GROMACS .gro file of C-alpha atoms in nm:
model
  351
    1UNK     CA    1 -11.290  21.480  -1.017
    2UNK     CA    2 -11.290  21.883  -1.108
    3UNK     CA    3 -11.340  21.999  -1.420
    4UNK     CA    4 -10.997  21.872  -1.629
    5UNK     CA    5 -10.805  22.037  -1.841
    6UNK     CA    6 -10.900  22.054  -2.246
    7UNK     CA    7 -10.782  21.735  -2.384
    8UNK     CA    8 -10.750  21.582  -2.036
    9UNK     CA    9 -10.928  21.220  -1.993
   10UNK     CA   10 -10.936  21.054  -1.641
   11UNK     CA   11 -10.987  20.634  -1.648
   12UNK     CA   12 -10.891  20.331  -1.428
   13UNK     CA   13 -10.752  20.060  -1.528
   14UNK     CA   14 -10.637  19.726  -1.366
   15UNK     CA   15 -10.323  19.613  -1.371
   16UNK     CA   16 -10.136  19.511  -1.068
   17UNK     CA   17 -10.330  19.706  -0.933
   18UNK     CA   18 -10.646  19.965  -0.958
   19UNK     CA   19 -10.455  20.272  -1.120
   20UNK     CA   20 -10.631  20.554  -1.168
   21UNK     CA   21 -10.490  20.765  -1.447
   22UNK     CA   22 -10.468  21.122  -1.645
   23UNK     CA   23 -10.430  21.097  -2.020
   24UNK     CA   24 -10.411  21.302  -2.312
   25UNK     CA   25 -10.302  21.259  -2.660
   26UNK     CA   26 -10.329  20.990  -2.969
   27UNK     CA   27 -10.402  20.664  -2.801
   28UNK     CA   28 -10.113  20.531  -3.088
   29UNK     CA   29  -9.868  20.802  -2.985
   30UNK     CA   30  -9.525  20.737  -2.799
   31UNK     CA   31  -9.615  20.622  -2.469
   32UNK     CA   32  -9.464  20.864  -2.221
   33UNK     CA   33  -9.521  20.860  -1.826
   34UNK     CA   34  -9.524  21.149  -1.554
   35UNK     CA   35  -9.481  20.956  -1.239
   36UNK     CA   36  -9.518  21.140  -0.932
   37UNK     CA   37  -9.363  21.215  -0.599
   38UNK     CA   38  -9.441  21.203  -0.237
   39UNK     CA   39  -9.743  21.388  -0.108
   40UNK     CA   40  -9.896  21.432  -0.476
   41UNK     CA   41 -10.089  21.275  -0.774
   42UNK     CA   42 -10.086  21.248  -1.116
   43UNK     CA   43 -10.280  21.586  -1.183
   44UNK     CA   44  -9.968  21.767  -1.047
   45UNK     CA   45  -9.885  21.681  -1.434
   46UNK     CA   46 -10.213  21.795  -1.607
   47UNK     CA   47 -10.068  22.158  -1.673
   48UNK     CA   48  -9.826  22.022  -1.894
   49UNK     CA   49 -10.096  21.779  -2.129
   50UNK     CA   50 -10.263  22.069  -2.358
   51UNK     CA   51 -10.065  22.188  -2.630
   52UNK     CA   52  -9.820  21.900  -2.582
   53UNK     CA   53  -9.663  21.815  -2.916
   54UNK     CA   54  -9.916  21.560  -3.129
   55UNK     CA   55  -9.704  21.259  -3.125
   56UNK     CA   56  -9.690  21.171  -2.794
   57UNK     CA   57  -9.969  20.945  -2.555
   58UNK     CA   58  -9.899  21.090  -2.213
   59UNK     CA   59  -9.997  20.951  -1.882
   60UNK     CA   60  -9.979  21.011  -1.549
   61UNK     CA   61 -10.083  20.755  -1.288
   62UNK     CA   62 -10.170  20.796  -0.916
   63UNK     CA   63  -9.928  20.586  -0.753
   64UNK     CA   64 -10.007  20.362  -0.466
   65UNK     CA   65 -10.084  20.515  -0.134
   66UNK     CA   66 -10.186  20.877  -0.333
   67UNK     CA   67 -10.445  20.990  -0.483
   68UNK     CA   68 -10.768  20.754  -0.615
   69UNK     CA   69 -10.513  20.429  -0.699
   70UNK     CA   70 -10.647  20.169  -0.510
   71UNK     CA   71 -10.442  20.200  -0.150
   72UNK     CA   72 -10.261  19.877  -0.127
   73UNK     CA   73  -9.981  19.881   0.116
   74UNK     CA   74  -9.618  19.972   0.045
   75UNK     CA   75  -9.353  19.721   0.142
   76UNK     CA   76  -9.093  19.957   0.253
   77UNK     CA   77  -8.819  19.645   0.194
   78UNK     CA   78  -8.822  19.674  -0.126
   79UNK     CA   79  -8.699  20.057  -0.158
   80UNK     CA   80  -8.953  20.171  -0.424
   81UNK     CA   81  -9.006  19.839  -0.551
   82UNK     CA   82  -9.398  19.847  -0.524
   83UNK     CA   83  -9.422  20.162  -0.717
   84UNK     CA   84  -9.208  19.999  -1.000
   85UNK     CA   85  -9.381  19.674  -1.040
   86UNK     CA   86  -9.714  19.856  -1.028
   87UNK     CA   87  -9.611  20.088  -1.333
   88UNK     CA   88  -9.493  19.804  -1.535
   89UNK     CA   89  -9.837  19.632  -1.485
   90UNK     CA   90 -10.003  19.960  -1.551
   91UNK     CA   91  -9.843  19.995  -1.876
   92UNK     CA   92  -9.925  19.618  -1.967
   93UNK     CA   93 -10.285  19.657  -1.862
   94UNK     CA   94 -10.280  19.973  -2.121
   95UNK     CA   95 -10.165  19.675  -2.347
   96UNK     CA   96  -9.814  19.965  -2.427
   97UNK     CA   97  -9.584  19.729  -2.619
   98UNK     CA   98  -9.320  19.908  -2.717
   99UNK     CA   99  -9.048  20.096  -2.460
  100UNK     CA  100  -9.162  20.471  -2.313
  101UNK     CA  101  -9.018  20.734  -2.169
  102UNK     CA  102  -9.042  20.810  -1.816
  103UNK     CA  103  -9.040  21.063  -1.629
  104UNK     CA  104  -8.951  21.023  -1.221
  105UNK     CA  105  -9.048  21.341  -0.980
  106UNK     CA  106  -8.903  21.316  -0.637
  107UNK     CA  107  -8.960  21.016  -0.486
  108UNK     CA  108  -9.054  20.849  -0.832
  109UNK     CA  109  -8.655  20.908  -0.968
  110UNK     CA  110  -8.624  20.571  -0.765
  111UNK     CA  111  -8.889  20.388  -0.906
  112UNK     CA  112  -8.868  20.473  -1.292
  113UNK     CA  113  -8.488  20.350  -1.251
  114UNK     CA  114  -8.633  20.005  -1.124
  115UNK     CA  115  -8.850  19.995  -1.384
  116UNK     CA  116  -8.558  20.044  -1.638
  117UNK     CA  117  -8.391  19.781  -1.429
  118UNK     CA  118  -8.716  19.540  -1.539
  119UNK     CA  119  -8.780  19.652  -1.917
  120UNK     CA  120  -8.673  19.836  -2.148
  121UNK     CA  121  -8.734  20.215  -2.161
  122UNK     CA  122  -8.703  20.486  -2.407
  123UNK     CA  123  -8.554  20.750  -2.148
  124UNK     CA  124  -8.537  20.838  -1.821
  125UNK     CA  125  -8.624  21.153  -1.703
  126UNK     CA  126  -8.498  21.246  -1.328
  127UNK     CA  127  -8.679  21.522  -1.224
  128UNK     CA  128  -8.530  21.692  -0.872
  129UNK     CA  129  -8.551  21.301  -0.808
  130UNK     CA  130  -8.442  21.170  -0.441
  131UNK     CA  131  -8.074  21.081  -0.378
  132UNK     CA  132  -7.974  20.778  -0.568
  133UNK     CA  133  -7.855  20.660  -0.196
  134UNK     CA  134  -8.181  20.723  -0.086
  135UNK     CA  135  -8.326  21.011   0.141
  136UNK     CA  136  -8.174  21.159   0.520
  137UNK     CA  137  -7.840  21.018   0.711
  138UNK     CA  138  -7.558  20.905   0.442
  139UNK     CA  139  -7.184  21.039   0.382
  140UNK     CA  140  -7.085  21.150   0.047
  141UNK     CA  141  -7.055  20.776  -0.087
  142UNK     CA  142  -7.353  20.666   0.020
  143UNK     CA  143  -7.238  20.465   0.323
  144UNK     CA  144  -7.500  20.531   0.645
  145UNK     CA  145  -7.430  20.756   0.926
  146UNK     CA  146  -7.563  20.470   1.175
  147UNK     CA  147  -7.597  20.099   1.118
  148UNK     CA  148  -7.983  20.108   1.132
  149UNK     CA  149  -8.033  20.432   0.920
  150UNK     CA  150  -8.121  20.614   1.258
  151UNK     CA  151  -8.215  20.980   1.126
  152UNK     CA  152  -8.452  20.827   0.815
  153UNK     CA  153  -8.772  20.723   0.706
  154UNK     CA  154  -9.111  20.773   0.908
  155UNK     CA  155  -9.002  20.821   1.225
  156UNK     CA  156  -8.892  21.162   1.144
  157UNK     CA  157  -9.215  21.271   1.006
  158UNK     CA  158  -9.327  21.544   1.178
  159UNK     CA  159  -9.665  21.469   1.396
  160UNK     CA  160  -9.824  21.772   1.358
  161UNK     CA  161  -9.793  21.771   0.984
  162UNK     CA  162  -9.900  21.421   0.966
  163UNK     CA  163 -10.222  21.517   1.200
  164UNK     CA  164 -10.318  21.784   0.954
  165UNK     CA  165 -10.316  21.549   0.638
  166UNK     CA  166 -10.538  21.309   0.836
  167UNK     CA  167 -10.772  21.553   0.930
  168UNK     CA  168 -10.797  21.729   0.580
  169UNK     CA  169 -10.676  22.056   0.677
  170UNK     CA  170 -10.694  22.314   0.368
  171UNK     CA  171 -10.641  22.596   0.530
  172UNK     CA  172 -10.355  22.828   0.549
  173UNK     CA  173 -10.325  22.902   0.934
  174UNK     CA  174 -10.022  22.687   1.022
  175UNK     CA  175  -9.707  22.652   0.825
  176UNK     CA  176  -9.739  22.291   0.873
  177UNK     CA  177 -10.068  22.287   0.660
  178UNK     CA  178 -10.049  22.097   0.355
  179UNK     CA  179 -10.122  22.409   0.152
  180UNK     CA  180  -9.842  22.634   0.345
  181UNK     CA  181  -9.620  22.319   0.318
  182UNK     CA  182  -9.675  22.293  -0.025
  183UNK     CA  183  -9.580  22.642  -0.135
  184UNK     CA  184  -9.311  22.647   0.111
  185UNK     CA  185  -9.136  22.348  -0.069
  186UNK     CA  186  -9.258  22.245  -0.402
  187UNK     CA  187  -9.213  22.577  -0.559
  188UNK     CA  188  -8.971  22.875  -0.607
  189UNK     CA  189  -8.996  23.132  -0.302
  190UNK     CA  190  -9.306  23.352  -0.392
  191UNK     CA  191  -9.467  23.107  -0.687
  192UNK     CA  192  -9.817  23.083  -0.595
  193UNK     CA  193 -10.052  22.896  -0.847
  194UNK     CA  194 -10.392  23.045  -0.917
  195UNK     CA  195 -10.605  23.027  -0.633
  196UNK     CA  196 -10.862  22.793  -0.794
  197UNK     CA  197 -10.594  22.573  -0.941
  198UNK     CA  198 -10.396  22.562  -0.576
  199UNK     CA  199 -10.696  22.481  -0.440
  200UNK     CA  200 -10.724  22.147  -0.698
  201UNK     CA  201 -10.386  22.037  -0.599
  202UNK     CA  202 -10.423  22.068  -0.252
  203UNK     CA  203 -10.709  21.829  -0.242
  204UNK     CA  204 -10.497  21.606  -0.448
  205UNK     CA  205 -10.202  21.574  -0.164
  206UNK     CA  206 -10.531  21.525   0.092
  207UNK     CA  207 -10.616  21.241  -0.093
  208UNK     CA  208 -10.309  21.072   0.063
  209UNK     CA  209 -10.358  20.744   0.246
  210UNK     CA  210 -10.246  20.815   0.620
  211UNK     CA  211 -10.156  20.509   0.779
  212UNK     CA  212  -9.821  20.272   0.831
  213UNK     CA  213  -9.878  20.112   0.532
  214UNK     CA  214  -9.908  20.417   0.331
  215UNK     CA  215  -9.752  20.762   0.456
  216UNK     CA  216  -9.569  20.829   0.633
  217UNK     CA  217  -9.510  20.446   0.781
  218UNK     CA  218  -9.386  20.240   1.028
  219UNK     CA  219  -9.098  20.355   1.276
  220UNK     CA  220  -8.860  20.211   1.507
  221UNK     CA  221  -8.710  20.344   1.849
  222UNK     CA  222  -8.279  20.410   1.807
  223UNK     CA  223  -8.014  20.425   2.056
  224UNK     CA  224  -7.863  20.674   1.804
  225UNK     CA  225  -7.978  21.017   1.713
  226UNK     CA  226  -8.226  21.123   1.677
  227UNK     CA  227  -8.392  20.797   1.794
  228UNK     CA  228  -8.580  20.691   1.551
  229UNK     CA  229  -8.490  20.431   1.261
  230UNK     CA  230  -8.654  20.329   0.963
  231UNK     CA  231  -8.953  20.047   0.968
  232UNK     CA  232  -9.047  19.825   0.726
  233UNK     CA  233  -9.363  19.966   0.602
  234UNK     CA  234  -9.508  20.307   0.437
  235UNK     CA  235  -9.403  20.556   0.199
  236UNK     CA  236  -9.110  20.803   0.428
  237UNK     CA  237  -8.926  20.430   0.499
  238UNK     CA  238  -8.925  20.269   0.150
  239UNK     CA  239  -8.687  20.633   0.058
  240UNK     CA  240  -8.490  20.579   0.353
  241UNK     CA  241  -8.116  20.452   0.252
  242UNK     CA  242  -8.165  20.154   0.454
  243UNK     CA  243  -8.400  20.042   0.136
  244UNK     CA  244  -8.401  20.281  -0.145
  245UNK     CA  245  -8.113  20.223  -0.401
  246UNK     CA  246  -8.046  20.345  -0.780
  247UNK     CA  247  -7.682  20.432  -0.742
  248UNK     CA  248  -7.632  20.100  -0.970
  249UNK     CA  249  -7.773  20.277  -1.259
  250UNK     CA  250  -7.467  20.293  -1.452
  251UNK     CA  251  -7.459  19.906  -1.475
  252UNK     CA  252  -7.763  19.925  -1.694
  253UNK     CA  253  -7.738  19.761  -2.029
  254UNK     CA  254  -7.866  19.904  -2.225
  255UNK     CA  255  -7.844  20.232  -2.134
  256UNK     CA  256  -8.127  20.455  -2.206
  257UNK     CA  257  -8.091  20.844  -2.224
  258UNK     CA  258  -8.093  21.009  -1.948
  259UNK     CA  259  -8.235  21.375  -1.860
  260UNK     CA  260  -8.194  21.532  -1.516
  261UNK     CA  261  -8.407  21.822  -1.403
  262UNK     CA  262  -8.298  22.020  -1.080
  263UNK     CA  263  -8.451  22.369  -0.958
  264UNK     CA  264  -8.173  22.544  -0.829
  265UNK     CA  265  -8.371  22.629  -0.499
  266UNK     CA  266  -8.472  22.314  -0.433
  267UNK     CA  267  -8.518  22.287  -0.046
  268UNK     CA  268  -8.634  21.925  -0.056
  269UNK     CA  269  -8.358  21.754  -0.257
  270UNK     CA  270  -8.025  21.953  -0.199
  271UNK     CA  271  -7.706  21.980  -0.038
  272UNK     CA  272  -7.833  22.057   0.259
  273UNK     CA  273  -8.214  21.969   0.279
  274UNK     CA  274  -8.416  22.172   0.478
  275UNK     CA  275  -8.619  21.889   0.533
  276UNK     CA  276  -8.324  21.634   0.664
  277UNK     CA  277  -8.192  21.576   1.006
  278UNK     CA  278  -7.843  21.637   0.909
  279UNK     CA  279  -7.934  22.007   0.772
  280UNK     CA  280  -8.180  22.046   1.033
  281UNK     CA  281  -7.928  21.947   1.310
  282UNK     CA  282  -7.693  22.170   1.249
  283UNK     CA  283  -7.925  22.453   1.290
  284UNK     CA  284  -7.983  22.323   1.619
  285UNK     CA  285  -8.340  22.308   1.493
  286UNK     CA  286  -8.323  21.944   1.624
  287UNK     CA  287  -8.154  21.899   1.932
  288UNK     CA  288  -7.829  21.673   2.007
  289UNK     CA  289  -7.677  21.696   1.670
  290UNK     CA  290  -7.378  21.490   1.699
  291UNK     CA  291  -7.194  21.719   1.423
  292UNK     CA  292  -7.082  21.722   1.089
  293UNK     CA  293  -6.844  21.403   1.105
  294UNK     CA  294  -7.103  21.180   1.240
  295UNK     CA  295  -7.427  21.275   1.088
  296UNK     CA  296  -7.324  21.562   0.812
  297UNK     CA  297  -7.554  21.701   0.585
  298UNK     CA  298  -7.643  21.482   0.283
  299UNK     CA  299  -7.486  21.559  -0.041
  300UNK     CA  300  -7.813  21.475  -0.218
  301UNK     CA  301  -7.777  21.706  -0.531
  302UNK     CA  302  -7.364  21.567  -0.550
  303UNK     CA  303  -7.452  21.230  -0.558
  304UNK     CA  304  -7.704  21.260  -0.820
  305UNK     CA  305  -7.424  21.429  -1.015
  306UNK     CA  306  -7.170  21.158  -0.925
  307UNK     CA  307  -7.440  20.861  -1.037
  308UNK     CA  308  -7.548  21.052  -1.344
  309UNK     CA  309  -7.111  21.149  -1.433
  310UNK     CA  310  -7.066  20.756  -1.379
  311UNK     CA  311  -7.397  20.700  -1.615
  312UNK     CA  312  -7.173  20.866  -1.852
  313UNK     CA  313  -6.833  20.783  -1.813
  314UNK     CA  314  -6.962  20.378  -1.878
  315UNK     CA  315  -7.125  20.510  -2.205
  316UNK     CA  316  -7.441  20.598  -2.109
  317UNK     CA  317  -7.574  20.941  -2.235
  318UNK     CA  318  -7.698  21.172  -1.958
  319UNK     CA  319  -7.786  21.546  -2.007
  320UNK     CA  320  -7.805  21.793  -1.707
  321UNK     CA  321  -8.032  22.102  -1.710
  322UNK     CA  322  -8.077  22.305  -1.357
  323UNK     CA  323  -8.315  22.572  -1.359
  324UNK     CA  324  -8.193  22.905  -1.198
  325UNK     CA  325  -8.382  23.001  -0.893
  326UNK     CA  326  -8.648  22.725  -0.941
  327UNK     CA  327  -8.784  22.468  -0.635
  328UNK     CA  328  -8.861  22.129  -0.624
  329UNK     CA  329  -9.115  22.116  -0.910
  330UNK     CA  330  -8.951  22.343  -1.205
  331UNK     CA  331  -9.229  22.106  -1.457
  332UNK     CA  332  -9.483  22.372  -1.220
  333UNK     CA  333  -9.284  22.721  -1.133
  334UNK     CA  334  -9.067  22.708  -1.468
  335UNK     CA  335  -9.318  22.536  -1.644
  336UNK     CA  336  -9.285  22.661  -1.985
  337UNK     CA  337  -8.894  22.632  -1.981
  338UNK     CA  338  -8.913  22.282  -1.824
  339UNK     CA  339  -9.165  22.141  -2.094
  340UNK     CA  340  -8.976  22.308  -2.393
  341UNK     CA  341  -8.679  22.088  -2.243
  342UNK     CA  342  -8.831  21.822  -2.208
  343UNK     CA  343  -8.983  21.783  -2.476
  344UNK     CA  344  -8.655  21.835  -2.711
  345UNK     CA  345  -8.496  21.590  -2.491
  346UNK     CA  346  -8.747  21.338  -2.586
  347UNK     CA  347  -8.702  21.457  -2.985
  348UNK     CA  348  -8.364  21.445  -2.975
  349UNK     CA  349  -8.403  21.041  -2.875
  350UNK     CA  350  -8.619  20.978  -3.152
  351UNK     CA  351  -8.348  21.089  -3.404
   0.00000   0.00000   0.00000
């Protein structure tokens, strides 16, 4: 790897599988685990490991199909199911025996609920985390715009994107490079890291494994629009709706606390994703929309809100912080206001 942080260690360890891991702090501290998203690794969490606060142990795993984690395959079936039973081995393999706190970006807000499903946890931290009902082609509720999900998962990927990962592109020359796609969507309009720090993550998301059992999957053709359903294998399906699920998180018992995150300018998860075929439909970007009451724009941000109100409402405690004009990753563009929340949050449940 590059030259880490101060007070950064890498290791592997093996668990369920070959994890390979970021970690700072007292090896006694309060467990506490930055899982990441989609397209990313672990060291998208490094910023925030010097100066943390003493007590804590912090981690922050490459999850399968990303970064240098063994690449096993990813059963789309079971939603992010994979990812879950890989962190709860990962934390047993660390020989952790006592309940952490958790911490799910993106894609990884479904699998930290899982794992809270599975064990106990000390909190959960959503952070801009996908749609409880999953990612691209639900109403309001949840319920799917067509039977097989049509509108979701890999299918939708976008080729030339997909052909640039594979290849290694780092350039800037294409706004479907990783590194123009990246500060298109991960940040707040105009955040741009430093240049030798940029370049560090963008070798991170080209560490990707490109295939259909990692990202972006497995497709299927659909008589419905936009003619392409979900599979059963890779990254893109396992978020589709037809699979990915934490809109029972209010059933938990016990409840841990619950922090959500949300940039304000997210593009990625929103009302009205840039990146979904509802949003992208109705700006005729993708042809043959068949309009708002068929295939509407997912509510993504209002049924976080309406999980995380129901979280509440059955006695759960669940605190909501959105950071003005942020983007997907307010832990990177806000990052001094994000980690001074976060790490209160995780005071305030020691209390």
């Amino acid at each position: 790897m590059d030259h880490l942080m101060p007070g950064v260690r890498a290791a592997e360890v093996d668990g369920r599988i070959r994890t390979h891991y970021l970690e700072s702090g007292p090896a006694d501290g309060e467990p506490v685990v930055f899982v990441h998203g989609n397209l990313s690794t672990g060291r998208f969490f490094e910023h925030l490991m010097p100066g943390a606060p003493e007590r804590w142990r912090l981690l922050a795993p490459d999850m399968r199909g990303f970064g240098r984690t063994e690449p096993a395959p990813i059963d789309a079936t079971r939603g992010l199911g994979d990812w879950a039973d890989d962190l709860v081995g990962f934390l047993d393999a660390l020989g952790v025996d006592r309940p952490a706190h958790l911490v799910g970006w993106s894609t990884a807000g479904a699998a930290i609920a899982l794992v809270a499903r599975a064990r106990p946890v000390a909190s959960l931290t959503f952070l801009d985390p996908v749609s409880p009902y999953g990612f691209g082609g639900t109403f309001r509720d949840g319920s799917p715009c067509w039977p097989d999900v049509a509108g979701s998962g890999a299918g939708v990927a976008n080729p030339e994107f997909v052909r640039r990962l594979r290849e290694g592109d780092r350039g800037d020359d294409s706004p479907l490079s990783p590194r123009n796609v990246m500060n298109a969507t991960y940040w707040a309009a105009g955040h741009r890291e430093p240049r030798e720090r940029e370049d560090v993550l963008v070798d991170e998301i080209l560490l990707t494994t490109i295939s259909d059992d990692g990202y972006p999957g497995d497709a299927l053709p659909s008589e419905n629009w936009p003619g392409a359903a979900p599979g059963t294998r890779g990254l893109l399906n396992a978020l589709s709706p037809k699979y990915c699920d934490w809109s029972w998180l209010p059933t938990l018992d016990p409840k841990p606390p619950v922090l959500w995150t949300h940039g304000s300018a997210d593009v990625v998860v929103a009302d009205g994703s840039a990146l979904e075929l509802g949003t992208l439909g109705a700006a005729g970007t993708v042809p043959g929309w068949p309009g708002p009451d068929v295939f509407p724009p997912q509510p993504m941000v209002a049924q976080i809100r309406d999980v995380l109100e129901a979280y509440r409402a059955a006695g759960g405690r669940a605190e909501i912080e959105f950071f003005t004009g942020s983007g997907h990753g307010p832990h990177v563009d806000a990052a001094d206001r994000w980690s001074a929340t976060f790490f209160a949050f995780l005071e305030s449940t020691m209390r």
